[in-house]
CSV table of N, CA and C in Angstrom, one decimal:
chain,number,residue,atom,x,y,z
N,1,UNK,N,-14.9,-26.4,-0.9
N,1,UNK,CA,-15.3,-25.7,0.3
N,1,UNK,C,-14.2,-24.4,0.3
N,2,UNK,N,-14.8,-23.2,0.3
N,2,UNK,CA,-13.9,-22.1,0.6
N,2,UNK,C,-13.7,-21.7,2.2
N,3,UNK,N,-12.4,-21.4,2.5
N,3,UNK,CA,-12.2,-20.8,3.8
N,3,UNK,C,-12.0,-19.0,3.5
N,4,UNK,N,-12.4,-18.7,4.3
N,4,UNK,CA,-12.2,-17.0,4.2
N,4,UNK,C,-11.8,-16.5,5.5
N,5,UNK,N,-10.7,-15.7,5.6
N,5,UNK,CA,-10.2,-15.2,6.9
N,5,UNK,C,-9.7,-13.8,6.6
N,6,UNK,N,-9.9,-12.9,7.5
N,6,UNK,CA,-9.4,-11.5,7.2
N,6,UNK,C,-9.0,-10.8,8.4
N,7,UNK,N,-8.1,-9.9,8.4
N,7,UNK,CA,-7.5,-9.0,9.3
N,7,UNK,C,-7.7,-7.5,9.1
N,8,UNK,N,-8.1,-6.7,9.9
N,8,UNK,CA,-8.0,-5.4,9.7
N,8,UNK,C,-6.8,-4.7,10.3
N,9,UNK,N,-6.3,-3.9,9.5
N,9,UNK,CA,-4.8,-3.2,9.8
N,9,UNK,C,-5.2,-1.7,9.5
N,10,UNK,N,-4.4,-1.0,10.3
N,10,UNK,CA,-4.5,0.6,10.1
N,10,UNK,C,-3.1,0.9,10.1
N,11,UNK,N,-2.7,1.6,9.1
N,11,UNK,CA,-1.3,2.3,8.8
N,11,UNK,C,-1.4,3.7,8.8
N,12,UNK,N,-0.4,4.4,9.6
N,12,UNK,CA,-0.5,5.8,9.8
N,12,UNK,C,0.9,6.4,9.1
N,13,UNK,N,1.0,7.2,8.2
N,13,UNK,CA,2.1,7.6,7.7
N,13,UNK,C,2.4,9.2,7.7
N,14,UNK,N,3.4,9.8,7.6
N,14,UNK,CA,3.7,11.2,7.5
N,14,UNK,C,3.3,11.9,6.2
N,15,UNK,N,3.2,11.0,5.4
N,15,UNK,CA,3.2,11.5,4.0
N,15,UNK,C,1.8,12.1,3.9
N,16,UNK,N,1.7,13.0,2.7
N,16,UNK,CA,0.4,13.7,2.6
N,16,UNK,C,-0.5,12.7,1.6
N,17,UNK,N,-1.9,13.1,1.6
N,17,UNK,CA,-2.8,12.1,0.9
N,17,UNK,C,-2.2,12.2,-0.5
N,18,UNK,N,-1.7,13.3,-1.0
N,18,UNK,CA,-1.5,13.5,-2.4
N,18,UNK,C,0.0,12.2,-2.7
N,19,UNK,N,0.6,12.2,-1.6
N,19,UNK,CA,1.9,11.3,-1.9
N,19,UNK,C,1.7,9.9,-1.6
N,20,UNK,N,0.7,9.6,-0.9
N,20,UNK,CA,0.2,8.1,-0.9
N,20,UNK,C,-0.4,7.9,-2.0
N,21,UNK,N,-1.5,8.7,-2.6
N,21,UNK,CA,-2.0,8.5,-3.8
N,21,UNK,C,-0.9,8.2,-5.1
N,22,UNK,N,-0.1,9.0,-4.9
N,22,UNK,CA,0.9,9.0,-6.1
N,22,UNK,C,1.8,7.5,-6.0
N,23,UNK,N,2.1,7.3,-4.5
N,23,UNK,CA,2.7,6.1,-4.4
N,23,UNK,C,1.7,4.6,-4.7
N,24,UNK,N,0.6,4.7,-4.7
N,24,UNK,CA,-0.4,3.5,-4.8
N,24,UNK,C,-0.5,3.6,-6.4
N,25,UNK,N,-0.8,4.9,-7.0
N,25,UNK,CA,-1.0,4.7,-8.6
N,25,UNK,C,0.5,4.3,-9.2
N,26,UNK,N,1.7,4.4,-8.7
N,26,UNK,CA,2.5,4.1,-9.5
N,26,UNK,C,2.8,2.5,-9.3
N,27,UNK,N,2.1,1.8,-8.5
N,27,UNK,CA,2.5,0.7,-8.4
N,27,UNK,C,1.2,-0.3,-8.4
N,28,UNK,N,0.3,0.2,-9.0
N,28,UNK,CA,-1.1,-0.8,-9.1
N,28,UNK,C,-1.3,-0.5,-10.6
N,29,UNK,N,-1.4,-1.6,-11.5
N,29,UNK,CA,-2.0,-1.6,-12.7
N,29,UNK,C,-3.4,-2.5,-12.6
N,30,UNK,N,-4.1,-2.1,-13.9
N,30,UNK,CA,-5.6,-2.9,-14.0
N,30,UNK,C,-5.4,-4.2,-13.8
N,31,UNK,N,-6.4,-5.0,-13.3
N,31,UNK,CA,-6.4,-6.4,-13.3
N,31,UNK,C,-6.3,-7.1,-14.9
N,32,UNK,N,-5.5,-8.2,-14.8
N,32,UNK,CA,-5.5,-8.8,-16.3
N,32,UNK,C,-5.8,-10.2,-15.8
N,33,UNK,N,-6.2,-11.0,-16.9
N,33,UNK,CA,-6.4,-12.3,-16.6
N,33,UNK,C,-5.3,-13.3,-16.1
N,34,UNK,N,-5.5,-14.6,-16.1
N,34,UNK,CA,-4.5,-15.4,-15.4
N,34,UNK,C,-3.2,-15.4,-16.2
N,35,UNK,N,-2.0,-15.1,-15.6
N,35,UNK,CA,-0.9,-15.5,-16.1
N,35,UNK,C,-0.4,-16.6,-15.9
N,36,UNK,N,0.2,-17.2,-17.0
N,36,UNK,CA,0.9,-18.5,-16.9
N,36,UNK,C,2.3,-18.2,-17.6
N,37,UNK,N,3.3,-18.9,-16.6
N,37,UNK,CA,4.8,-18.6,-17.2
N,37,UNK,C,5.4,-18.2,-15.9
N,38,UNK,N,6.9,-18.1,-16.3
N,38,UNK,CA,7.8,-18.0,-15.1
N,38,UNK,C,8.4,-16.7,-15.4
N,39,UNK,N,8.4,-16.0,-16.4
N,39,UNK,CA,8.8,-14.7,-16.6
N,39,UNK,C,8.2,-13.7,-15.7
N,40,UNK,N,9.3,-12.7,-15.4
N,40,UNK,CA,8.6,-11.6,-14.5
N,40,UNK,C,7.7,-10.6,-15.8
N,41,UNK,N,6.7,-9.9,-15.3
N,41,UNK,CA,6.0,-9.1,-16.1
N,41,UNK,C,7.1,-7.9,-16.5
N,42,UNK,N,6.8,-7.2,-17.8
N,42,UNK,CA,7.9,-6.4,-18.3
N,42,UNK,C,7.6,-4.9,-17.7
N,43,UNK,N,6.5,-4.8,-16.8
N,43,UNK,CA,6.3,-3.2,-16.1
N,43,UNK,C,6.8,-3.8,-14.8
N,44,UNK,N,6.8,-2.6,-14.3
N,44,UNK,CA,7.5,-2.7,-12.6
N,44,UNK,C,6.6,-2.9,-11.6
N,45,UNK,N,5.1,-2.7,-12.0
N,45,UNK,CA,4.1,-2.7,-10.9
N,45,UNK,C,4.1,-3.9,-9.9
N,46,UNK,N,3.8,-3.7,-8.8
N,46,UNK,CA,4.0,-4.9,-7.9
N,46,UNK,C,2.3,-5.6,-7.9
N,47,UNK,N,1.5,-4.5,-8.0
N,47,UNK,CA,0.2,-4.9,-7.4
N,47,UNK,C,-0.9,-4.7,-8.6
N,48,UNK,N,-2.1,-5.5,-8.3
N,48,UNK,CA,-3.0,-5.4,-9.7
N,48,UNK,C,-4.2,-5.0,-8.7
N,49,UNK,N,-5.5,-4.3,-9.6
N,49,UNK,CA,-6.7,-3.9,-9.0
N,49,UNK,C,-6.7,-2.6,-9.2
N,50,UNK,N,-7.6,-1.8,-8.4
N,50,UNK,CA,-8.1,-0.6,-9.0
N,50,UNK,C,-7.8,0.5,-7.5
N,51,UNK,N,-7.9,1.9,-7.8
N,51,UNK,CA,-7.6,2.8,-7.0
N,51,UNK,C,-8.5,4.0,-7.5
N,52,UNK,N,-9.6,4.6,-6.6
N,52,UNK,CA,-10.1,5.5,-7.1
N,52,UNK,C,-11.0,6.1,-6.1
N,53,UNK,N,-10.9,7.5,-6.2
N,53,UNK,CA,-11.7,8.2,-4.7
N,53,UNK,C,-11.1,7.8,-3.5
N,54,UNK,N,-9.8,7.6,-3.4
N,54,UNK,CA,-9.4,7.2,-2.1
N,54,UNK,C,-9.8,5.8,-1.6
N,55,UNK,N,-10.2,4.9,-2.4
N,55,UNK,CA,-10.6,3.5,-1.9
N,55,UNK,C,-9.7,2.7,-3.1
N,56,UNK,N,-9.3,1.5,-2.6
N,56,UNK,CA,-8.7,0.6,-3.3
N,56,UNK,C,-8.8,-0.6,-3.1
N,57,UNK,N,-8.8,-1.9,-4.0
N,57,UNK,CA,-8.7,-3.1,-4.0
N,57,UNK,C,-7.9,-3.6,-4.9
N,58,UNK,N,-6.8,-4.3,-4.0
N,58,UNK,CA,-5.7,-4.7,-4.7
N,58,UNK,C,-5.1,-6.2,-4.3
N,59,UNK,N,-4.1,-6.7,-5.0
N,59,UNK,CA,-3.4,-7.9,-4.8
N,59,UNK,C,-2.4,-8.1,-5.5
N,60,UNK,N,-1.4,-8.8,-5.0
N,60,UNK,CA,0.0,-8.9,-5.5
N,60,UNK,C,-0.2,-9.4,-7.0
N,61,UNK,N,0.8,-9.2,-7.9
N,61,UNK,CA,1.0,-10.0,-9.0
N,61,UNK,C,1.5,-11.1,-9.1
N,62,UNK,N,1.2,-12.1,-9.6
N,62,UNK,CA,1.6,-13.1,-9.5
N,62,UNK,C,1.6,-14.0,-10.8
N,63,UNK,N,2.4,-15.0,-11.3
N,63,UNK,CA,2.3,-15.6,-12.5
N,63,UNK,C,2.1,-17.3,-12.1
N,64,UNK,N,1.4,-17.8,-12.9
N,64,UNK,CA,0.8,-19.2,-12.5
N,64,UNK,C,-0.3,-19.3,-11.6
N,65,UNK,N,-0.4,-20.3,-11.0
N,65,UNK,CA,-1.6,-20.8,-10.2
N,65,UNK,C,-1.0,-20.7,-8.8
N,66,UNK,N,-1.8,-20.2,-8.0
N,66,UNK,CA,-1.5,-20.0,-6.5
N,66,UNK,C,-3.0,-19.9,-5.7
N,67,UNK,N,-2.8,-20.6,-4.8
N,67,UNK,CA,-4.2,-21.0,-4.2
N,67,UNK,C,-4.2,-19.8,-2.7
N,68,UNK,N,-3.3,-19.5,-2.4
N,68,UNK,CA,-3.1,-18.5,-1.5
N,68,UNK,C,-2.8,-17.1,-2.0
N,69,UNK,N,-3.9,-16.3,-2.2
N,69,UNK,CA,-3.7,-15.0,-2.8
N,69,UNK,C,-4.4,-13.7,-2.1
N,70,UNK,N,-4.1,-13.0,-1.1
N,70,UNK,CA,-4.5,-12.2,0.0
N,70,UNK,C,-5.0,-11.3,-1.1
N,71,UNK,N,-6.4,-10.3,-0.7
N,71,UNK,CA,-6.5,-9.5,-1.4
N,71,UNK,C,-6.8,-8.3,-0.2
N,72,UNK,N,-6.6,-7.1,-0.6
N,72,UNK,CA,-6.6,-6.0,0.2
N,72,UNK,C,-7.4,-4.8,-0.4
N,73,UNK,N,-8.7,-4.8,0.7
N,73,UNK,CA,-9.5,-3.6,0.5
N,73,UNK,C,-9.3,-2.6,1.5
N,74,UNK,N,-9.3,-1.4,1.0
N,74,UNK,CA,-9.3,-0.3,2.1
N,74,UNK,C,-9.2,1.0,1.4
N,75,UNK,N,-9.1,2.2,2.2
N,75,UNK,CA,-9.2,3.4,1.9
N,75,UNK,C,-8.3,4.3,2.5
N,76,UNK,N,-8.0,5.6,2.1
N,76,UNK,CA,-6.8,6.3,2.6
N,76,UNK,C,-7.7,7.6,3.3
N,77,UNK,N,-7.5,7.9,4.4
N,77,UNK,CA,-8.1,9.4,4.8
N,77,UNK,C,-6.9,10.2,5.5
N,78,UNK,N,-7.3,11.4,5.4
N,78,UNK,CA,-6.5,12.4,6.2
N,78,UNK,C,-6.3,12.1,7.4
N,79,UNK,N,-5.3,12.5,8.0
N,79,UNK,CA,-5.0,12.4,9.5
N,79,UNK,C,-4.1,13.6,10.0
N,80,UNK,N,-4.2,13.9,11.2
N,80,UNK,CA,-3.6,15.2,12.0
N,80,UNK,C,-1.8,15.2,11.2
N,81,UNK,N,-1.4,14.2,11.2
N,81,UNK,CA,0.2,14.4,10.9
N,81,UNK,C,0.5,13.7,9.5
N,82,UNK,N,-0.4,13.7,8.7
N,82,UNK,CA,-0.5,13.0,7.4
N,82,UNK,C,-1.6,12.3,6.9
N,83,UNK,N,-1.3,11.0,6.7
N,83,UNK,CA,-2.4,9.9,6.2
N,83,UNK,C,-2.5,8.9,6.8
N,84,UNK,N,-3.8,8.0,7.0
N,84,UNK,CA,-4.1,6.9,7.5
N,84,UNK,C,-4.8,6.1,6.6
N,85,UNK,N,-4.1,4.7,6.5
N,85,UNK,CA,-4.8,3.8,5.7
N,85,UNK,C,-5.6,2.8,6.5
N,86,UNK,N,-6.9,2.5,6.1
N,86,UNK,CA,-7.3,1.5,6.9
N,86,UNK,C,-7.9,0.5,5.8
N,87,UNK,N,-7.2,-0.8,6.2
N,87,UNK,CA,-7.6,-2.0,5.2
N,87,UNK,C,-8.0,-3.1,5.9
N,88,UNK,N,-8.6,-4.0,4.7
N,88,UNK,CA,-9.0,-5.3,5.4
N,88,UNK,C,-8.2,-6.3,4.6
N,89,UNK,N,-7.5,-7.1,5.0
N,89,UNK,CA,-6.8,-8.3,4.3
N,89,UNK,C,-7.3,-9.3,4.6
N,90,UNK,N,-7.9,-9.7,3.4
N,90,UNK,CA,-8.9,-11.1,3.1
N,90,UNK,C,-8.0,-12.1,2.1
N,91,UNK,N,-8.3,-13.4,3.1
N,91,UNK,CA,-7.7,-14.6,2.3
N,91,UNK,C,-8.8,-15.4,2.0
N,92,UNK,N,-8.8,-16.0,0.7
N,92,UNK,CA,-9.8,-16.8,0.1
N,92,UNK,C,-9.0,-18.1,-0.2
N,93,UNK,N,-8.9,-19.1,0.3
N,93,UNK,CA,-8.3,-20.5,0.0
N,93,UNK,C,-9.4,-21.7,-0.3
N,94,UNK,N,-9.1,-22.2,-1.3
N,94,UNK,CA,-9.9,-23.5,-1.5
N,94,UNK,C,-9.3,-24.6,-0.7
N,95,UNK,N,-10.3,-25.4,-0.3
N,95,UNK,CA,-9.8,-26.8,0.3
N,95,UNK,C,-10.7,-27.6,-0.1
N,96,UNK,N,-9.8,-28.7,-0.8
N,96,UNK,CA,-10.5,-29.8,-1.3
N,96,UNK,C,-10.5,-31.1,-0.5
């Protein structure tokens, strides 16, 4: 059985859309398969997933197995004084 919970968050920043895109692109790498081992990856990316046309689906990069891995789906939007990020934090957890 899977239990799925989610939370909606909104982050407002004074950074421009271009600056937010740059930060996301610098920290997201394409998804790879299962990573097994205890070594840190050679690249400095924090997240894996995709970012295109102001929408993103990301999750933290982990090594080994982990039944608790939140996924973030969201988008960036222009705001009066900067940029707004709307995101859904989704947690899928297997229960045995």
